[in-house]
mmCIF file of C-alpha atoms in Angstrom:
data_model
loop_
_atom_site.group_PDB
_atom_site.id
_atom_site.type_symbol
_atom_site.label_atom_id
_atom_site.label_comp_id
_atom_site.label_asym_id
_atom_site.label_seq_id
_atom_site.Cartn_x
_atom_site.Cartn_y
_atom_site.Cartn_z
ATOM 1 C CA ASP A 284 -89.832 -65.649 -54.303
ATOM 2 C CA ALA A 285 -90.754 -67.678 -57.358
ATOM 3 C CA LYS A 286 -87.982 -67.585 -59.938
ATOM 4 C CA THR A 287 -87.972 -67.223 -63.691
ATOM 5 C CA THR A 288 -85.427 -68.403 -66.243
ATOM 6 C CA GLN A 289 -84.900 -66.595 -69.525
ATOM 7 C CA PRO A 290 -82.257 -66.805 -72.256
ATOM 8 C CA ASN A 291 -79.608 -64.134 -71.921
ATOM 9 C CA SER A 292 -80.112 -62.833 -75.434
ATOM 10 C CA MET A 293 -82.031 -63.389 -78.636
ATOM 11 C CA GLU A 294 -81.769 -61.972 -82.121
ATOM 12 C CA SER A 295 -84.424 -61.164 -84.646
ATOM 13 C CA ASN A 296 -84.816 -59.459 -87.976
ATOM 14 C CA GLU A 297 -87.039 -56.492 -88.423
ATOM 15 C CA GLU A 298 -90.692 -57.239 -89.273
ATOM 16 C CA GLU A 299 -90.371 -60.870 -88.202
ATOM 17 C CA PRO A 300 -92.219 -62.360 -85.221
ATOM 18 C CA VAL A 301 -90.275 -62.873 -82.015
ATOM 19 C CA HIS A 302 -91.011 -65.479 -79.375
ATOM 20 C CA LEU A 303 -89.377 -64.781 -76.019
ATOM 21 C CA PRO A 304 -89.564 -67.783 -73.666
ATOM 22 C CA CYS A 305 -89.717 -67.817 -69.892
ATOM 23 C CA ASN A 306 -89.625 -70.804 -67.553
ATOM 24 C CA HIS A 307 -91.192 -70.549 -64.119
ATOM 25 C CA SER A 308 -91.513 -74.127 -62.905
ATOM 26 C CA THR A 309 -92.047 -73.131 -59.249
ATOM 27 C CA ILE A 310 -94.958 -70.805 -59.968
ATOM 28 C CA SER A 311 -97.793 -70.963 -57.462
ATOM 29 C CA GLY A 312 -101.462 -70.917 -58.306
ATOM 30 C CA THR A 313 -101.967 -67.235 -57.536
ATOM 31 C CA ASP A 314 -98.816 -65.804 -59.102
ATOM 32 C CA TYR A 315 -99.353 -63.413 -61.983
ATOM 33 C CA ILE A 316 -96.975 -63.493 -64.952
ATOM 34 C CA HIS A 317 -95.791 -60.024 -65.909
ATOM 35 C CA TRP A 318 -93.575 -58.822 -68.722
ATOM 36 C CA TYR A 319 -91.739 -55.536 -68.693
ATOM 37 C CA ARG A 320 -89.114 -54.219 -71.045
ATOM 38 C CA GLN A 321 -86.358 -51.700 -70.644
ATOM 39 C CA LEU A 322 -85.072 -49.750 -73.595
ATOM 40 C CA PRO A 323 -81.493 -48.428 -73.381
ATOM 41 C CA SER A 324 -81.109 -45.615 -70.842
ATOM 42 C CA GLN A 325 -84.804 -45.654 -69.953
ATOM 43 C CA GLY A 326 -86.979 -46.900 -67.142
ATOM 44 C CA PRO A 327 -88.837 -50.200 -67.494
ATOM 45 C CA GLU A 328 -92.113 -50.237 -69.384
ATOM 46 C CA TYR A 329 -95.059 -52.534 -68.746
ATOM 47 C CA VAL A 330 -95.766 -54.865 -71.667
ATOM 48 C CA ILE A 331 -98.405 -57.387 -70.648
ATOM 49 C CA HIS A 332 -99.526 -59.662 -67.854
ATOM 50 C CA GLY A 333 -101.630 -62.784 -67.413
ATOM 51 C CA LEU A 334 -102.736 -65.425 -64.936
ATOM 52 C CA THR A 335 -103.939 -68.507 -66.772
ATOM 53 C CA SER A 336 -105.328 -67.568 -70.167
ATOM 54 C CA ASN A 337 -103.495 -66.216 -73.185
ATOM 55 C CA VAL A 338 -103.610 -62.443 -73.425
ATOM 56 C CA ASN A 339 -103.350 -59.946 -76.268
ATOM 57 C CA ASN A 340 -102.833 -56.212 -76.237
ATOM 58 C CA ARG A 341 -101.599 -53.602 -78.669
ATOM 59 C CA MET A 342 -97.955 -54.314 -77.826
ATOM 60 C CA ALA A 343 -97.745 -58.075 -77.663
ATOM 61 C CA SER A 344 -99.342 -61.420 -76.923
ATOM 62 C CA LEU A 345 -98.711 -63.653 -73.945
ATOM 63 C CA ALA A 346 -99.034 -67.399 -74.336
ATOM 64 C CA ILE A 347 -99.212 -69.311 -71.052
ATOM 65 C CA ALA A 348 -98.637 -73.051 -70.915
ATOM 66 C CA GLU A 349 -101.511 -75.136 -69.611
ATOM 67 C CA ASP A 350 -99.504 -76.145 -66.515
ATOM 68 C CA ARG A 351 -98.339 -72.518 -66.110
ATOM 69 C CA LYS A 352 -94.740 -73.610 -65.771
ATOM 70 C CA SER A 353 -93.701 -71.573 -68.772
ATOM 71 C CA SER A 354 -94.882 -68.682 -70.900
ATOM 72 C CA THR A 355 -93.917 -66.953 -74.136
ATOM 73 C CA LEU A 356 -94.049 -63.297 -75.010
ATOM 74 C CA ILE A 357 -94.829 -62.832 -78.674
ATOM 75 C CA LEU A 358 -93.984 -59.687 -80.615
ATOM 76 C CA HIS A 359 -95.840 -60.118 -83.883
ATOM 77 C CA ARG A 360 -93.625 -57.892 -86.009
ATOM 78 C CA ALA A 361 -90.377 -56.760 -84.457
ATOM 79 C CA THR A 362 -89.196 -53.248 -85.123
ATOM 80 C CA LEU A 363 -85.875 -51.631 -84.331
ATOM 81 C CA ARG A 364 -87.613 -49.852 -81.460
ATOM 82 C CA ASP A 365 -88.337 -53.209 -79.842
ATOM 83 C CA ALA A 366 -84.647 -53.747 -79.107
ATOM 84 C CA ALA A 367 -84.593 -53.881 -75.314
ATOM 85 C CA VAL A 368 -84.141 -56.108 -72.300
ATOM 86 C CA TYR A 369 -87.331 -58.065 -71.670
ATOM 87 C CA TYR A 370 -88.105 -59.164 -68.133
ATOM 88 C CA CYS A 371 -90.444 -62.001 -67.200
ATOM 89 C CA ILE A 372 -91.622 -61.505 -63.617
ATOM 90 C CA LEU A 373 -93.841 -63.447 -61.267
ATOM 91 C CA ARG A 374 -95.880 -61.169 -59.045
ATOM 92 C CA VAL A 375 -97.321 -62.716 -55.930
ATOM 93 C CA SER A 376 -101.037 -62.077 -55.641
ATOM 94 C CA GLY A 377 -101.702 -59.429 -53.034
ATOM 95 C CA TYR A 378 -98.200 -57.996 -53.280
ATOM 96 C CA SER A 379 -97.256 -55.062 -55.411
ATOM 97 C CA THR A 380 -93.473 -55.257 -55.616
ATOM 98 C CA LEU A 381 -91.679 -56.665 -58.640
ATOM 99 C CA THR A 382 -88.578 -58.874 -58.555
ATOM 100 C CA PHE A 383 -86.544 -58.389 -61.711
ATOM 101 C CA GLY A 384 -84.131 -61.015 -62.983
ATOM 102 C CA LYS A 385 -81.521 -60.535 -65.676
ATOM 103 C CA GLY A 386 -84.003 -60.662 -68.529
ATOM 104 C CA THR A 387 -83.455 -61.358 -72.226
ATOM 105 C CA MET A 388 -81.670 -58.809 -74.348
ATOM 106 C CA LEU A 389 -83.449 -58.684 -77.699
ATOM 107 C CA LEU A 390 -81.384 -57.523 -80.650
ATOM 108 C CA VAL A 391 -83.264 -56.523 -83.790
ATOM 109 C CA SER A 392 -81.462 -56.245 -87.105
ATOM 110 C CA PRO A 393 -82.704 -54.245 -90.106
ATOM 111 C CA ASN B 15 -101.610 -37.050 -68.116
ATOM 112 C CA ALA B 16 -97.933 -36.523 -67.426
ATOM 113 C CA GLY B 17 -95.907 -39.609 -66.675
ATOM 114 C CA VAL B 18 -93.795 -40.304 -63.621
ATOM 115 C CA MET B 19 -91.267 -37.531 -63.196
ATOM 116 C CA GLN B 20 -87.910 -37.844 -61.549
ATOM 117 C CA ASN B 21 -85.351 -35.177 -60.836
ATOM 118 C CA PRO B 22 -82.620 -34.583 -61.171
ATOM 119 C CA ARG B 23 -81.917 -36.855 -64.121
ATOM 120 C CA HIS B 24 -78.224 -36.832 -63.353
ATOM 121 C CA LEU B 25 -76.624 -36.164 -59.983
ATOM 122 C CA VAL B 26 -72.953 -36.054 -59.109
ATOM 123 C CA ARG B 27 -71.900 -36.166 -55.475
ATOM 124 C CA ARG B 28 -68.556 -36.477 -53.749
ATOM 125 C CA ARG B 29 -68.038 -39.207 -51.198
ATOM 126 C CA GLY B 30 -69.593 -38.225 -47.875
ATOM 127 C CA GLN B 31 -72.165 -35.841 -49.310
ATOM 128 C CA GLU B 32 -75.923 -36.345 -49.269
ATOM 129 C CA ALA B 33 -78.029 -37.212 -52.308
ATOM 130 C CA ARG B 34 -81.729 -36.403 -52.574
ATOM 131 C CA LEU B 35 -83.715 -37.981 -55.374
ATOM 132 C CA ARG B 36 -87.235 -36.833 -56.113
ATOM 133 C CA CYS B 37 -90.136 -38.666 -57.682
ATOM 134 C CA SER B 38 -93.505 -37.222 -58.652
ATOM 135 C CA PRO B 39 -95.961 -40.042 -59.377
ATOM 136 C CA MET B 40 -98.568 -39.930 -62.079
ATOM 137 C CA LYS B 41 -101.672 -37.931 -61.221
ATOM 138 C CA GLY B 42 -104.020 -39.955 -59.072
ATOM 139 C CA HIS B 43 -101.386 -42.503 -58.070
ATOM 140 C CA SER B 44 -100.760 -42.945 -54.371
ATOM 141 C CA HIS B 45 -98.392 -45.922 -54.511
ATOM 142 C CA VAL B 46 -94.691 -45.295 -55.103
ATOM 143 C CA TYR B 47 -91.868 -47.784 -55.504
ATOM 144 C CA TRP B 48 -88.126 -47.195 -55.660
ATOM 145 C CA TYR B 49 -85.729 -49.504 -57.488
ATOM 146 C CA ARG B 50 -81.968 -49.375 -57.945
ATOM 147 C CA GLN B 51 -80.004 -50.612 -60.930
ATOM 148 C CA LEU B 52 -76.295 -51.021 -60.352
ATOM 149 C CA PRO B 53 -74.018 -51.019 -63.406
ATOM 150 C CA GLU B 54 -74.349 -54.244 -65.401
ATOM 151 C CA GLU B 55 -76.987 -55.580 -62.996
ATOM 152 C CA GLY B 56 -80.740 -55.925 -62.937
ATOM 153 C CA LEU B 57 -83.193 -53.756 -61.076
ATOM 154 C CA LYS B 58 -83.542 -54.368 -57.374
ATOM 155 C CA PHE B 59 -86.560 -53.327 -55.345
ATOM 156 C CA MET B 60 -85.781 -50.954 -52.501
ATOM 157 C CA VAL B 61 -88.935 -49.579 -50.908
ATOM 158 C CA TYR B 62 -92.692 -49.300 -51.408
ATOM 159 C CA LEU B 63 -94.611 -46.358 -50.020
ATOM 160 C CA GLN B 64 -98.136 -45.070 -49.912
ATOM 161 C CA LYS B 65 -98.979 -41.540 -48.886
ATOM 162 C CA GLU B 66 -97.218 -40.909 -45.555
ATOM 163 C CA ASN B 67 -96.586 -44.620 -44.981
ATOM 164 C CA ILE B 68 -93.773 -47.047 -45.695
ATOM 165 C CA ILE B 69 -95.388 -50.332 -46.694
ATOM 166 C CA ASP B 70 -92.335 -52.455 -47.509
ATOM 167 C CA GLU B 71 -88.716 -51.446 -47.050
ATOM 168 C CA SER B 72 -87.236 -54.917 -47.252
ATOM 169 C CA GLY B 73 -84.883 -53.905 -50.067
ATOM 170 C CA MET B 74 -83.472 -50.794 -48.431
ATOM 171 C CA PRO B 75 -79.925 -50.872 -47.066
ATOM 172 C CA LYS B 76 -80.115 -50.642 -43.292
ATOM 173 C CA GLU B 77 -77.918 -47.577 -43.016
ATOM 174 C CA ARG B 78 -77.712 -44.220 -44.796
ATOM 175 C CA PHE B 79 -80.835 -44.746 -46.936
ATOM 176 C CA SER B 80 -84.290 -43.399 -46.172
ATOM 177 C CA ALA B 81 -87.451 -42.689 -48.121
ATOM 178 C CA GLU B 82 -90.582 -40.682 -47.583
ATOM 179 C CA PHE B 83 -93.771 -39.885 -49.445
ATOM 180 C CA PRO B 84 -95.440 -36.940 -47.715
ATOM 181 C CA LYS B 85 -99.088 -36.006 -47.997
ATOM 182 C CA GLU B 86 -98.110 -33.121 -50.262
ATOM 183 C CA GLY B 87 -95.187 -33.135 -52.646
ATOM 184 C CA PRO B 88 -92.971 -35.716 -54.251
ATOM 185 C CA SER B 89 -91.506 -38.871 -52.817
ATOM 186 C CA ILE B 90 -87.892 -38.431 -51.700
ATOM 187 C CA LEU B 91 -85.156 -41.043 -51.588
ATOM 188 C CA ARG B 92 -82.339 -39.768 -49.420
ATOM 189 C CA ILE B 93 -78.849 -41.207 -49.285
ATOM 190 C CA GLN B 94 -76.583 -39.862 -46.584
ATOM 191 C CA GLN B 95 -72.777 -39.965 -46.706
ATOM 192 C CA VAL B 96 -72.681 -41.434 -50.185
ATOM 193 C CA VAL B 97 -69.984 -43.918 -51.166
ATOM 194 C CA ARG B 98 -68.789 -44.975 -54.603
ATOM 195 C CA GLY B 99 -70.875 -48.152 -54.385
ATOM 196 C CA ASP B 100 -74.023 -46.010 -54.364
ATOM 197 C CA SER B 101 -73.373 -45.023 -57.983
ATOM 198 C CA ALA B 102 -76.339 -46.419 -59.871
ATOM 199 C CA ALA B 103 -79.536 -45.568 -61.675
ATOM 200 C CA TYR B 104 -82.452 -45.080 -59.313
ATOM 201 C CA PHE B 105 -85.911 -45.609 -60.741
ATOM 202 C CA CYS B 106 -89.211 -44.640 -59.268
ATOM 203 C CA ALA B 107 -92.516 -46.237 -60.259
ATOM 204 C CA SER B 108 -96.093 -45.470 -59.338
ATOM 205 C CA SER B 109 -99.414 -47.239 -59.483
ATOM 206 C CA PRO B 110 -103.024 -46.126 -58.883
ATOM 207 C CA ASP B 111 -104.944 -46.039 -55.667
ATOM 208 C CA THR B 112 -105.742 -49.709 -55.752
ATOM 209 C CA PRO B 113 -102.905 -52.193 -56.219
ATOM 210 C CA SER B 114 -102.463 -52.363 -59.918
ATOM 211 C CA TYR B 115 -101.212 -54.815 -62.477
ATOM 212 C CA GLU B 116 -99.039 -52.112 -63.966
ATOM 213 C CA GLN B 117 -96.293 -50.023 -62.495
ATOM 214 C CA TYR B 118 -95.393 -46.894 -64.404
ATOM 215 C CA PHE B 119 -91.710 -46.087 -64.266
ATOM 216 C CA GLY B 120 -89.952 -42.770 -64.448
ATOM 217 C CA PRO B 121 -86.823 -42.090 -66.517
ATOM 218 C CA GLY B 122 -84.534 -42.569 -63.547
ATOM 219 C CA THR B 123 -81.884 -40.561 -61.736
ATOM 220 C CA ARG B 124 -78.311 -41.508 -62.490
ATOM 221 C CA LEU B 125 -76.195 -40.951 -59.421
ATOM 222 C CA THR B 126 -72.454 -40.769 -59.766
ATOM 223 C CA VAL B 127 -70.291 -40.631 -56.660
ATOM 224 C CA THR B 128 -66.780 -39.329 -57.200
#
């Protein structure tokens, strides 16, 4: 399985933008980049996904490097409710299962 | 549209007993996935099922664990003769009829083996 590398933790202040990096240097051409997050004591929640182009939705933006070896999840204005573990996952095209790593624990301060 | 439902939310079993975890996928979803999260660890895929079929069970322990998703009713993850190492949070996810970009997760069942 293709692997991802994320920082163990990051800190942010409320209402500031947050950029969560993910390295995936062994990504293959058909791997999708997915982001999920897990709030304390809850199940994971889908955030966003992309293949080659940058993506925006109501929760976040996903910036994908031109060589696809890295990506960045952008939360435009962090809130206290965004404090969670964020997982960057490569999903092999044609396969449905997700392989979770350790993720990045995002701490948001008031 | 109700989300993925799991019950019970908390389950306590003594060593050697059986645990049955239930998952009702979102309406219209026929793909179900089970994941396990051990304390202080990440989520690990266990099994992927479609109605009445096991598609991928590569993450399931070879013994004591089984899963089903019958034509009618919820998906069941069954753990026989539980041991303390089975204590974990078990999450179920579902996706629509066609393989989807999103998996929708339930709130999990927290199993404690005493």
